[in-house]
Short mmCIF file of C-alpha atoms and ligand atoms in Angstrom, two decimals:
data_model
loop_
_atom_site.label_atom_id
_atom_site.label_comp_id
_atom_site.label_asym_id
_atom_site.label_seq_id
_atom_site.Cartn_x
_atom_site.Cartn_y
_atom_site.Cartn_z
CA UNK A 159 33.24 -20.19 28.50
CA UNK A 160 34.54 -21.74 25.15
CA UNK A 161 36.45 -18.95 23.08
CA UNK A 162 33.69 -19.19 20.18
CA UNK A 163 31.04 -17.92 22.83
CA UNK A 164 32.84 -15.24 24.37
CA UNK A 165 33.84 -13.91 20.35
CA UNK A 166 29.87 -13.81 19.92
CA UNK A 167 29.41 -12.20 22.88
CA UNK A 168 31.54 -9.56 22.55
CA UNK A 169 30.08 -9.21 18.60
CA UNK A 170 26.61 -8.83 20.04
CA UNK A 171 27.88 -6.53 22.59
CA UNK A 172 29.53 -4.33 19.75
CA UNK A 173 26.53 -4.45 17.45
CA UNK A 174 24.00 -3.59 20.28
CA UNK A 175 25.70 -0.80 20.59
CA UNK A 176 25.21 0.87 17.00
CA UNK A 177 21.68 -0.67 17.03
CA UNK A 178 20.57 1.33 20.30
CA UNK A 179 23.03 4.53 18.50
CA UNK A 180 20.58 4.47 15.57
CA UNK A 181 17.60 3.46 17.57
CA UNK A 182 18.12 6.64 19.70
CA UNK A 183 18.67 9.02 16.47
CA UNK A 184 15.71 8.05 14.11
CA UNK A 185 13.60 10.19 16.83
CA UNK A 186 11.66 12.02 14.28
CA UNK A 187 7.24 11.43 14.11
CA UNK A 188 6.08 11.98 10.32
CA UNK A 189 3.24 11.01 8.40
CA UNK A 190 4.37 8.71 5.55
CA UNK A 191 3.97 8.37 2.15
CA UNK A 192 4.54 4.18 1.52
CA UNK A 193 4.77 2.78 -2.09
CA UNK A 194 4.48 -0.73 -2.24
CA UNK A 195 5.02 -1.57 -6.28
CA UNK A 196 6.96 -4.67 -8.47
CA UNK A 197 5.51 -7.65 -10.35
CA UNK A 198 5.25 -9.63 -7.07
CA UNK A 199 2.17 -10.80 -4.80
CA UNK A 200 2.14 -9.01 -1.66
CA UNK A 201 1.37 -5.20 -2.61
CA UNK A 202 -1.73 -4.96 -1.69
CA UNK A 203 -2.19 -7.33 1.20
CA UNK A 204 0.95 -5.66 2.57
CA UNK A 205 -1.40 -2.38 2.80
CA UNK A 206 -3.71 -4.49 4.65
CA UNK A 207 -1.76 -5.22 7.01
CA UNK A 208 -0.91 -2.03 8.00
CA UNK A 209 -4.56 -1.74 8.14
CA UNK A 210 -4.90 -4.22 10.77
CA UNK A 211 -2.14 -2.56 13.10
CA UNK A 212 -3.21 0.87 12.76
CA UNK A 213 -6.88 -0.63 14.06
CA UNK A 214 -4.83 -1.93 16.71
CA UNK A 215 -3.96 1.41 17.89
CA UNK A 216 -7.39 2.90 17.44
CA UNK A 217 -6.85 5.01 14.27
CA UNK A 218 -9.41 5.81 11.29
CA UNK A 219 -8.16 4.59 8.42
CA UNK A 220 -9.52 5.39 4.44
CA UNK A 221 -9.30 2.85 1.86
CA UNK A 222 -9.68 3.43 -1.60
CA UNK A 223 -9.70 0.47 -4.05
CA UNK A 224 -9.05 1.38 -7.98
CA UNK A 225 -9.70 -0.76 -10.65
CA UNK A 226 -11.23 -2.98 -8.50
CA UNK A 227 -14.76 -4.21 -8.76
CA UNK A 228 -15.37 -6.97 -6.64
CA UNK A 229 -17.11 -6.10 -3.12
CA UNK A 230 -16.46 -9.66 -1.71
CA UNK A 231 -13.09 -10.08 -0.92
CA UNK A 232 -12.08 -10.91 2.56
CA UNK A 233 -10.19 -7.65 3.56
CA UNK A 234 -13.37 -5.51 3.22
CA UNK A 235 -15.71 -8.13 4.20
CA UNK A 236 -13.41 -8.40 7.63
CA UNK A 237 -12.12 -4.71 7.86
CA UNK A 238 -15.45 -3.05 6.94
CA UNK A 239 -17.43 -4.14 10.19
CA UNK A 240 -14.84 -2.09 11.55
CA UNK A 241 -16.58 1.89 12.73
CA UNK A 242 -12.74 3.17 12.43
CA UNK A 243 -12.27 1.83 8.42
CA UNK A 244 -13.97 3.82 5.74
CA UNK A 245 -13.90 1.49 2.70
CA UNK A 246 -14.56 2.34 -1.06
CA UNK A 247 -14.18 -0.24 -3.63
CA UNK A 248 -14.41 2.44 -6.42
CA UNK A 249 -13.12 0.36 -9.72
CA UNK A 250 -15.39 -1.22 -12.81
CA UNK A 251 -12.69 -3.99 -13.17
CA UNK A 252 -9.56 -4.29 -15.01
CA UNK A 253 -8.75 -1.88 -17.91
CA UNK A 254 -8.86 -5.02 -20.56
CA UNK A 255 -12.63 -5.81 -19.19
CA UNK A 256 -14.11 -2.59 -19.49
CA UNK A 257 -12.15 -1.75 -22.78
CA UNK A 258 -13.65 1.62 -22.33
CA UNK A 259 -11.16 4.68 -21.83
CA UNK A 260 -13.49 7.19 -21.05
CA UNK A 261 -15.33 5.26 -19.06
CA UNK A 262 -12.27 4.52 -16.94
CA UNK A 263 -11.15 8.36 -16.96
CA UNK A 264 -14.80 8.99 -15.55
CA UNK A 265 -14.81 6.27 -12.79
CA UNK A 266 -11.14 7.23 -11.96
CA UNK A 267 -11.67 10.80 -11.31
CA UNK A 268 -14.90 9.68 -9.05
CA UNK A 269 -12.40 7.87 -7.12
CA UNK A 270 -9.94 10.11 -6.57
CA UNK A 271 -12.63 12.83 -5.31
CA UNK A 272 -13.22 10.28 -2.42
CA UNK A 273 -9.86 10.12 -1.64
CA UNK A 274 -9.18 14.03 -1.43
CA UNK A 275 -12.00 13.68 1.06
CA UNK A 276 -9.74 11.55 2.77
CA UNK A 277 -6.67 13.58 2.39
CA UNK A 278 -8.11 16.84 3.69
CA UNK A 279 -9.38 14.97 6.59
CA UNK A 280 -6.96 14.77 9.74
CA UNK A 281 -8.91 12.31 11.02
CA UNK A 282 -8.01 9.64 9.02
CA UNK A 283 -4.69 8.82 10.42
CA UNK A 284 -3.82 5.87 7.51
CA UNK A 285 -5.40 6.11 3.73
CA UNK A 286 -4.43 3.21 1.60
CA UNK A 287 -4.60 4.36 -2.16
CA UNK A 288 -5.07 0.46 -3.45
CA UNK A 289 -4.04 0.05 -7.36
CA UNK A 290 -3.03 3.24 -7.87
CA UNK A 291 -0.62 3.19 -9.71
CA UNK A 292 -2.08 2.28 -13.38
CA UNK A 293 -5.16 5.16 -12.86
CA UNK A 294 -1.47 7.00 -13.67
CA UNK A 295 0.66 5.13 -16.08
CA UNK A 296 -2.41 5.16 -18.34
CA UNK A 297 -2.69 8.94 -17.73
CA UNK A 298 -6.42 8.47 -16.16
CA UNK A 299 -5.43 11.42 -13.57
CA UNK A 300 -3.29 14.02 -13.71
CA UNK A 301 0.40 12.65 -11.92
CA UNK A 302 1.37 16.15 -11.01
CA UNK A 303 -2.50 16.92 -9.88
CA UNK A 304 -2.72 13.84 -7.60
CA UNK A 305 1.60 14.02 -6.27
CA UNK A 306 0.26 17.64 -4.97
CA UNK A 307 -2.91 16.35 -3.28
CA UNK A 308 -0.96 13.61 -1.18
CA UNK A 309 2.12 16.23 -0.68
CA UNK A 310 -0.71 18.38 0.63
CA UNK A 311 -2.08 16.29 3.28
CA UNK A 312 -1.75 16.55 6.96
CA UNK A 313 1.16 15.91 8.56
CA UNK A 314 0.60 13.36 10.79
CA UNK A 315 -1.38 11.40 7.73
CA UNK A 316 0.29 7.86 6.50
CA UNK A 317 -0.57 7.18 2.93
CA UNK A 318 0.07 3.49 1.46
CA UNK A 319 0.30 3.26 -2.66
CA UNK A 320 0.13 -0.10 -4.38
CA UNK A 321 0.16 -1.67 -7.66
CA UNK A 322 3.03 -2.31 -10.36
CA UNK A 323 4.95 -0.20 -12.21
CA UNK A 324 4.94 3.17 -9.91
CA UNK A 325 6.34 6.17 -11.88
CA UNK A 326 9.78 7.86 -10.64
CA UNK A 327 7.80 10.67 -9.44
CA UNK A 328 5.79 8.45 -7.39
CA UNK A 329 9.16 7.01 -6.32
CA UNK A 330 10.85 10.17 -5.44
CA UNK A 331 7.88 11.64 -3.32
CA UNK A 332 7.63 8.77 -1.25
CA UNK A 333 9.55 7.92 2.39
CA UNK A 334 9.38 4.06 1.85
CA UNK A 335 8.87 2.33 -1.38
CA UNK A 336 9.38 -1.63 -1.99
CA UNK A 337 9.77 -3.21 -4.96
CA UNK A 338 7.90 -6.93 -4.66
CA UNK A 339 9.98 -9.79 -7.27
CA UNK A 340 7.93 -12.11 -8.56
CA UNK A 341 9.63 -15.45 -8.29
CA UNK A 342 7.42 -17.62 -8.65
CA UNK A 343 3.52 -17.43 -8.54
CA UNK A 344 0.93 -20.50 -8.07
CA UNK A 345 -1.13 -18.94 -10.93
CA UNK A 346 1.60 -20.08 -13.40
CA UNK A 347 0.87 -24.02 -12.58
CA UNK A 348 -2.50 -23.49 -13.40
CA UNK A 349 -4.28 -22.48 -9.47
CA UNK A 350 -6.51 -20.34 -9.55
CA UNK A 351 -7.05 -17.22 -6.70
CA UNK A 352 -7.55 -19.05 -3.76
CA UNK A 353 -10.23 -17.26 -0.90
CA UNK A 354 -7.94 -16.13 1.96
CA UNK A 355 -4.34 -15.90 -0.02
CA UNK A 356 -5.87 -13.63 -2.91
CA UNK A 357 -9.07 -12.53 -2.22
P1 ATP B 582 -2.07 -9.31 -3.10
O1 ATP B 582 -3.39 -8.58 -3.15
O2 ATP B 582 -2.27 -10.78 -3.03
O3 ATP B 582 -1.12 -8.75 -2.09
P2 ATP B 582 -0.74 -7.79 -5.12
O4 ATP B 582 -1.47 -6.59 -4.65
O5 ATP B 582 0.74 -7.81 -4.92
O6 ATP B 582 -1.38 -9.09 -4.53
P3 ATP B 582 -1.87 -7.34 -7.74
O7 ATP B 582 -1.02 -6.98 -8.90
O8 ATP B 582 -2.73 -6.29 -7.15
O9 ATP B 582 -0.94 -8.04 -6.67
O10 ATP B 582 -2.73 -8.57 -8.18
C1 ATP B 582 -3.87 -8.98 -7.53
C2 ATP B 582 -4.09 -10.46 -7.74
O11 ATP B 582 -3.17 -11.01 -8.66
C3 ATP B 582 -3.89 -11.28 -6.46
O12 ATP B 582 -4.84 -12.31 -6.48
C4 ATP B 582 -2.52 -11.84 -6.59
O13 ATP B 582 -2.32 -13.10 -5.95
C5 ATP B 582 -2.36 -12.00 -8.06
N1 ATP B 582 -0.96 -11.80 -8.44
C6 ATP B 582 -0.05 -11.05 -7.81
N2 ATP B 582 1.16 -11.16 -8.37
C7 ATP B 582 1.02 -12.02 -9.39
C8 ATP B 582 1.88 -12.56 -10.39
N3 ATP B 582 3.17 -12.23 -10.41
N4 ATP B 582 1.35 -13.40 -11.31
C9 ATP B 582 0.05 -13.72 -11.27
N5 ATP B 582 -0.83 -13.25 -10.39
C10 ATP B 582 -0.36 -12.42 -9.44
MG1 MG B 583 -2.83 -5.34 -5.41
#
């Protein structure tokens, strides 16, 4: 064996060892709180993915869309037919479109009521909390009112956040949180949302 294999070797032999050290200590089972924020695309079809895998192990799963209006996208079109997925698309469109505060305030706190529902509920083993985020920054709910009803849930419960900007409490309560850059987006030469990558 040349001397450059048997120095890899020997790495791979060293680094398998702390791999299977810290595979064998991160033992513990918790439900998670994920928050999936930053200017870049890939928040919310991130939380659909984990959709898709926790199907794939037979789970219920709760999805609450904010802000969101339309009722055609692919993701609840596909994961709806599903009897495990429990879909709300509870939104009346972007806060620049309805222009109407209390209006928004009224259709947010409808929204959140469904997704108590979901948060008492054991049953639902995944509840993705789409858009999220801005029902908060713009002070539609109650931060402290709606940290304590995810805090609250079960314990085996996962909960997935999206959407920009996600407050430091937000940040601090949660287990996972990534930060999406946005580098460079296909909307900035002019495409517009294409079926399958957007909606
Ligand atoms: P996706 O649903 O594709 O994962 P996202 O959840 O990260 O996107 P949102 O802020 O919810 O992003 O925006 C939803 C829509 O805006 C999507 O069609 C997405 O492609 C588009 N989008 C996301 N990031 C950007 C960006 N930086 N500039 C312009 N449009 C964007
Ligand atoms: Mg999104």
């Amino acid at each position: 064996m040349t001397d450059i294999n048997e120095r890899h070797n020997k790495r791979m032999e060293k680094k398998k060892a702390v791999i299977d050290k810290n595979i064998a200590q991160a033992d513990k089972e918790k439900g998670l709180l994920l928050v999936l924020t930053g200017n870049g695309k890939g928040k919310s079809s991130s939380a659909f993915g984990m959709i898709a895998r926790s199907l794939g192990h037979g789970m219920k799963v709760g999805v609450v869309q904010f802000i969101k209006s339309r009722t055609d996208t692919g993701e609840e079109g596909y994961f709806s037919r599903d009897p495990n997925v429990d879909w709300h698309v509870t939104g009346e469109g972007f806060t620049w479109d309805t222009q109407n505060r209390e209006q928004d305030i009224e259709t947010s706190e409808k929204g959140w009521a469904i997704a108590q529902n979901m948060l008492q509920d054991p049953s639902y083993k995944l509840v993705v909390l789409d858009e999220l985020t801005y029902l908060l920054s713009y002070k539609y709910l109650d931060s402290d009112s709606v940290l304590a009803d995810i805090n609250g849930r079960h314990d085996n419960q996962h909960v997935v956040v999206t959407g920009r900007a996600a407050s430091d409490a937000l940040k601090e309560a949660a287990d996972t949180v990534s930060e999406i850059a946005d580098i460079k987006h296909a909307y900035r030469e002019g495409i517009k949302a294409q079926k399958g990558i957007d909606l």
